[in-house]
Short mmCIF file of N, CA, C and O in Angstrom, two decimals:
data_model
loop_
_atom_site.label_atom_id
_atom_site.label_comp_id
_atom_site.label_asym_id
_atom_site.label_seq_id
_atom_site.Cartn_x
_atom_site.Cartn_y
_atom_site.Cartn_z
N MET A 1 15.46 1.85 1.86
CA MET A 1 14.86 3.16 1.79
C MET A 1 13.81 3.29 2.89
O MET A 1 13.03 2.40 3.13
N SER A 2 13.83 4.43 3.55
CA SER A 2 12.87 4.71 4.60
C SER A 2 12.33 6.12 4.39
O SER A 2 13.10 7.03 4.14
N ILE A 3 11.01 6.27 4.46
CA ILE A 3 10.40 7.57 4.31
C ILE A 3 10.36 8.21 5.70
O ILE A 3 9.67 7.71 6.57
N GLN A 4 11.12 9.27 5.91
CA GLN A 4 11.20 9.88 7.23
C GLN A 4 10.54 11.25 7.29
O GLN A 4 10.40 11.81 8.37
N ALA A 5 10.14 11.82 6.16
CA ALA A 5 9.57 13.15 6.14
C ALA A 5 8.14 13.18 6.68
O ALA A 5 7.60 14.24 6.89
N ILE A 6 7.55 12.01 6.87
CA ILE A 6 6.20 11.93 7.42
C ILE A 6 6.22 11.03 8.65
O ILE A 6 7.13 10.23 8.83
N ASN A 7 5.22 11.19 9.49
CA ASN A 7 5.19 10.47 10.76
C ASN A 7 4.49 9.12 10.60
O ASN A 7 3.37 8.94 11.02
N VAL A 8 5.17 8.18 9.97
CA VAL A 8 4.64 6.83 9.82
C VAL A 8 5.74 5.85 10.20
O VAL A 8 6.78 5.79 9.56
N ARG A 9 5.53 5.12 11.28
CA ARG A 9 6.57 4.20 11.75
C ARG A 9 6.52 2.85 11.05
O ARG A 9 7.53 2.18 10.91
N ASN A 10 5.35 2.41 10.64
CA ASN A 10 5.20 1.10 10.02
C ASN A 10 5.38 1.22 8.51
O ASN A 10 4.48 1.66 7.80
N GLN A 11 6.56 0.85 8.05
CA GLN A 11 6.90 0.94 6.63
C GLN A 11 7.34 -0.43 6.15
O GLN A 11 8.23 -1.03 6.73
N PHE A 12 6.66 -0.92 5.10
CA PHE A 12 6.93 -2.26 4.59
C PHE A 12 7.35 -2.17 3.13
O PHE A 12 6.55 -1.79 2.28
N ARG A 13 8.59 -2.51 2.85
CA ARG A 13 9.07 -2.52 1.46
C ARG A 13 8.50 -3.73 0.75
O ARG A 13 8.37 -4.81 1.34
N GLY A 14 8.15 -3.55 -0.51
CA GLY A 14 7.64 -4.67 -1.27
C GLY A 14 7.48 -4.33 -2.73
O GLY A 14 7.96 -3.30 -3.21
N LYS A 15 6.82 -5.22 -3.43
CA LYS A 15 6.54 -5.05 -4.86
C LYS A 15 5.04 -5.15 -5.09
O LYS A 15 4.36 -5.95 -4.43
N VAL A 16 4.55 -4.36 -6.03
CA VAL A 16 3.14 -4.43 -6.39
C VAL A 16 2.88 -5.80 -7.01
O VAL A 16 3.54 -6.19 -7.99
N LYS A 17 1.95 -6.55 -6.42
CA LYS A 17 1.62 -7.88 -6.91
C LYS A 17 0.38 -7.85 -7.80
O LYS A 17 0.30 -8.55 -8.80
N GLU A 18 -0.60 -7.03 -7.42
CA GLU A 18 -1.85 -6.96 -8.19
C GLU A 18 -2.46 -5.57 -8.06
O GLU A 18 -2.35 -4.93 -7.03
N ILE A 19 -3.10 -5.12 -9.14
CA ILE A 19 -3.83 -3.86 -9.14
C ILE A 19 -5.23 -4.14 -9.67
O ILE A 19 -5.38 -4.68 -10.77
N ILE A 20 -6.22 -3.80 -8.88
CA ILE A 20 -7.61 -3.92 -9.33
C ILE A 20 -8.11 -2.49 -9.54
O ILE A 20 -8.35 -1.76 -8.58
N HIS A 21 -8.20 -2.11 -10.82
CA HIS A 21 -8.58 -0.74 -11.18
C HIS A 21 -10.08 -0.51 -11.04
O HIS A 21 -10.88 -1.34 -11.47
N GLY A 22 -10.43 0.60 -10.45
CA GLY A 22 -11.82 1.03 -10.38
C GLY A 22 -11.94 2.40 -11.01
O GLY A 22 -10.93 3.04 -11.34
N ASP A 23 -13.15 2.88 -11.19
CA ASP A 23 -13.34 4.20 -11.78
C ASP A 23 -12.77 5.30 -10.89
O ASP A 23 -12.16 6.25 -11.38
N VAL A 24 -12.98 5.19 -9.58
CA VAL A 24 -12.55 6.23 -8.65
C VAL A 24 -11.43 5.76 -7.74
O VAL A 24 -10.46 6.49 -7.52
N VAL A 25 -11.55 4.54 -7.20
CA VAL A 25 -10.50 3.99 -6.34
C VAL A 25 -10.02 2.66 -6.89
O VAL A 25 -10.74 1.98 -7.63
N SER A 26 -8.79 2.32 -6.54
CA SER A 26 -8.19 1.06 -6.98
C SER A 26 -7.60 0.35 -5.78
O SER A 26 -7.24 0.98 -4.79
N GLU A 27 -7.52 -0.97 -5.88
CA GLU A 27 -6.97 -1.81 -4.82
C GLU A 27 -5.58 -2.25 -5.25
O GLU A 27 -5.40 -2.77 -6.35
N ILE A 28 -4.61 -2.04 -4.37
CA ILE A 28 -3.23 -2.39 -4.66
C ILE A 28 -2.77 -3.44 -3.66
O ILE A 28 -2.81 -3.21 -2.45
N ASP A 29 -2.33 -4.60 -4.15
CA ASP A 29 -1.75 -5.63 -3.29
C ASP A 29 -0.24 -5.51 -3.38
O ASP A 29 0.34 -5.53 -4.48
N VAL A 30 0.41 -5.38 -2.22
CA VAL A 30 1.86 -5.26 -2.15
C VAL A 30 2.40 -6.51 -1.45
O VAL A 30 2.00 -6.82 -0.33
N GLU A 31 3.29 -7.21 -2.13
CA GLU A 31 3.91 -8.40 -1.55
C GLU A 31 5.15 -7.97 -0.78
O GLU A 31 6.07 -7.37 -1.35
N THR A 32 5.16 -8.27 0.53
CA THR A 32 6.29 -7.95 1.39
C THR A 32 6.87 -9.25 1.91
O THR A 32 6.24 -10.30 1.80
N PRO A 33 8.04 -9.20 2.52
CA PRO A 33 8.59 -10.43 3.12
C PRO A 33 7.71 -11.01 4.22
O PRO A 33 7.84 -12.17 4.58
N TRP A 34 6.79 -10.21 4.77
CA TRP A 34 5.93 -10.64 5.87
C TRP A 34 4.52 -10.98 5.41
O TRP A 34 3.68 -11.30 6.21
N GLY A 35 4.25 -10.88 4.11
CA GLY A 35 2.93 -11.18 3.58
C GLY A 35 2.41 -10.05 2.70
O GLY A 35 3.14 -9.13 2.35
N ILE A 36 1.15 -10.15 2.37
CA ILE A 36 0.50 -9.18 1.46
C ILE A 36 -0.10 -8.04 2.28
O ILE A 36 -0.78 -8.27 3.27
N VAL A 37 0.15 -6.82 1.84
CA VAL A 37 -0.49 -5.63 2.39
C VAL A 37 -1.36 -5.06 1.28
O VAL A 37 -0.89 -4.90 0.15
N THR A 38 -2.62 -4.79 1.57
CA THR A 38 -3.54 -4.26 0.56
C THR A 38 -3.90 -2.83 0.90
O THR A 38 -4.19 -2.51 2.05
N SER A 39 -3.86 -1.97 -0.11
CA SER A 39 -4.21 -0.56 0.06
C SER A 39 -5.27 -0.18 -0.95
O SER A 39 -5.26 -0.66 -2.09
N VAL A 40 -6.19 0.66 -0.54
CA VAL A 40 -7.17 1.24 -1.46
C VAL A 40 -6.82 2.71 -1.61
O VAL A 40 -6.84 3.46 -0.63
N ILE A 41 -6.44 3.11 -2.82
CA ILE A 41 -6.07 4.49 -3.11
C ILE A 41 -6.83 4.96 -4.33
O ILE A 41 -7.41 4.15 -5.06
N THR A 42 -6.81 6.26 -4.56
CA THR A 42 -7.52 6.77 -5.73
C THR A 42 -6.86 6.26 -7.01
O THR A 42 -5.64 6.06 -7.06
N THR A 43 -7.67 6.06 -8.01
CA THR A 43 -7.15 5.63 -9.31
C THR A 43 -6.24 6.70 -9.89
O THR A 43 -5.24 6.38 -10.54
N ARG A 44 -6.53 7.95 -9.60
CA ARG A 44 -5.67 9.05 -10.03
C ARG A 44 -4.26 8.89 -9.43
O ARG A 44 -3.26 9.10 -10.12
N SER A 45 -4.18 8.49 -8.16
CA SER A 45 -2.89 8.29 -7.52
C SER A 45 -2.13 7.12 -8.16
O SER A 45 -0.90 7.18 -8.28
N VAL A 46 -2.84 6.09 -8.56
CA VAL A 46 -2.20 4.96 -9.25
C VAL A 46 -1.52 5.47 -10.51
O VAL A 46 -0.36 5.14 -10.80
N ARG A 47 -2.23 6.32 -11.27
CA ARG A 47 -1.65 6.89 -12.49
C ARG A 47 -0.49 7.83 -12.17
O ARG A 47 0.57 7.76 -12.79
N ASP A 48 -0.69 8.73 -11.19
CA ASP A 48 0.35 9.71 -10.85
C ASP A 48 1.63 9.05 -10.36
O ASP A 48 2.73 9.51 -10.64
N LEU A 49 1.49 7.95 -9.60
CA LEU A 49 2.65 7.21 -9.10
C LEU A 49 3.22 6.24 -10.14
O LEU A 49 4.26 5.63 -9.93
N ASP A 50 2.49 6.10 -11.26
CA ASP A 50 2.88 5.19 -12.34
C ASP A 50 3.08 3.76 -11.80
O ASP A 50 4.06 3.09 -12.11
N LEU A 51 2.12 3.32 -10.96
CA LEU A 51 2.20 1.99 -10.38
C LEU A 51 1.87 0.92 -11.40
O LEU A 51 0.90 1.05 -12.15
N LYS A 52 2.67 -0.11 -11.41
CA LYS A 52 2.48 -1.25 -12.30
C LYS A 52 2.84 -2.51 -11.52
O LYS A 52 3.52 -2.45 -10.50
N ILE A 53 2.42 -3.66 -12.02
CA ILE A 53 2.83 -4.93 -11.41
C ILE A 53 4.35 -4.96 -11.39
O ILE A 53 5.00 -4.69 -12.39
N GLY A 54 4.93 -5.28 -10.22
CA GLY A 54 6.38 -5.36 -10.09
C GLY A 54 7.05 -4.08 -9.62
O GLY A 54 8.24 -4.10 -9.32
N SER A 55 6.30 -2.97 -9.54
CA SER A 55 6.89 -1.72 -9.05
C SER A 55 7.36 -1.88 -7.62
O SER A 55 6.67 -2.47 -6.79
N ASP A 56 8.56 -1.37 -7.32
CA ASP A 56 9.05 -1.34 -5.95
C ASP A 56 8.35 -0.21 -5.22
O ASP A 56 8.32 0.93 -5.71
N VAL A 57 7.80 -0.52 -4.06
CA VAL A 57 7.05 0.47 -3.29
C VAL A 57 7.32 0.31 -1.81
O VAL A 57 7.92 -0.68 -1.38
N VAL A 58 6.88 1.27 -1.04
CA VAL A 58 6.87 1.19 0.42
C VAL A 58 5.43 1.37 0.85
O VAL A 58 4.79 2.37 0.51
N ALA A 59 4.89 0.38 1.56
CA ALA A 59 3.54 0.49 2.12
C ALA A 59 3.68 1.18 3.47
O ALA A 59 4.40 0.72 4.35
N LEU A 60 3.01 2.32 3.62
CA LEU A 60 3.07 3.11 4.84
C LEU A 60 1.78 2.89 5.60
O LEU A 60 0.70 3.19 5.09
N VAL A 61 1.87 2.36 6.81
CA VAL A 61 0.68 2.00 7.58
C VAL A 61 0.60 2.89 8.82
O VAL A 61 1.49 2.87 9.67
N LYS A 62 -0.47 3.67 8.89
CA LYS A 62 -0.72 4.50 10.06
C LYS A 62 -2.21 4.39 10.36
O LYS A 62 -3.04 4.64 9.51
N SER A 63 -2.52 4.02 11.57
CA SER A 63 -3.91 3.80 11.91
C SER A 63 -4.22 4.41 13.25
O SER A 63 -3.43 4.33 14.19
N THR A 64 -5.38 5.01 13.33
CA THR A 64 -5.83 5.53 14.62
C THR A 64 -6.73 4.52 15.32
O THR A 64 -7.08 4.70 16.48
N GLU A 65 -7.10 3.47 14.60
CA GLU A 65 -7.97 2.45 15.19
C GLU A 65 -7.70 1.10 14.53
O GLU A 65 -7.59 1.00 13.32
N VAL A 66 -7.62 0.08 15.34
CA VAL A 66 -7.54 -1.28 14.85
C VAL A 66 -8.64 -2.06 15.54
O VAL A 66 -8.69 -2.11 16.77
N SER A 67 -9.55 -2.63 14.77
CA SER A 67 -10.67 -3.38 15.34
C SER A 67 -10.36 -4.87 15.32
O SER A 67 -9.71 -5.36 14.40
N ILE A 68 -10.85 -5.57 16.32
CA ILE A 68 -10.66 -7.02 16.42
C ILE A 68 -12.03 -7.66 16.59
O ILE A 68 -12.85 -7.18 17.37
N ALA A 69 -12.26 -8.73 15.86
CA ALA A 69 -13.49 -9.51 16.01
C ALA A 69 -13.11 -10.93 16.39
O ALA A 69 -12.16 -11.50 15.84
N LYS A 70 -13.82 -11.51 17.34
CA LYS A 70 -13.54 -12.88 17.75
C LYS A 70 -14.15 -13.85 16.75
O LYS A 70 -15.30 -13.67 16.33
N LEU A 71 -13.40 -14.87 16.36
CA LEU A 71 -13.89 -15.87 15.42
C LEU A 71 -14.53 -17.02 16.15
O LEU A 71 -14.24 -17.36 17.24
#
């Protein structure tokens, strides 16, 4: 499955591994074949999407900035 109705080229299929619920925002860990992708979305969206551990999802990554720090 590929989401093509929006302009996002980086799409990673995976399953919800962990959900950390907050009052306003929640953290969603998605396990993909390439590793874990973490998203922070509204808790309302978690409910509306009916996200649960094991849900099949697509992580859509679009960024206008990527910062790098030297270790």
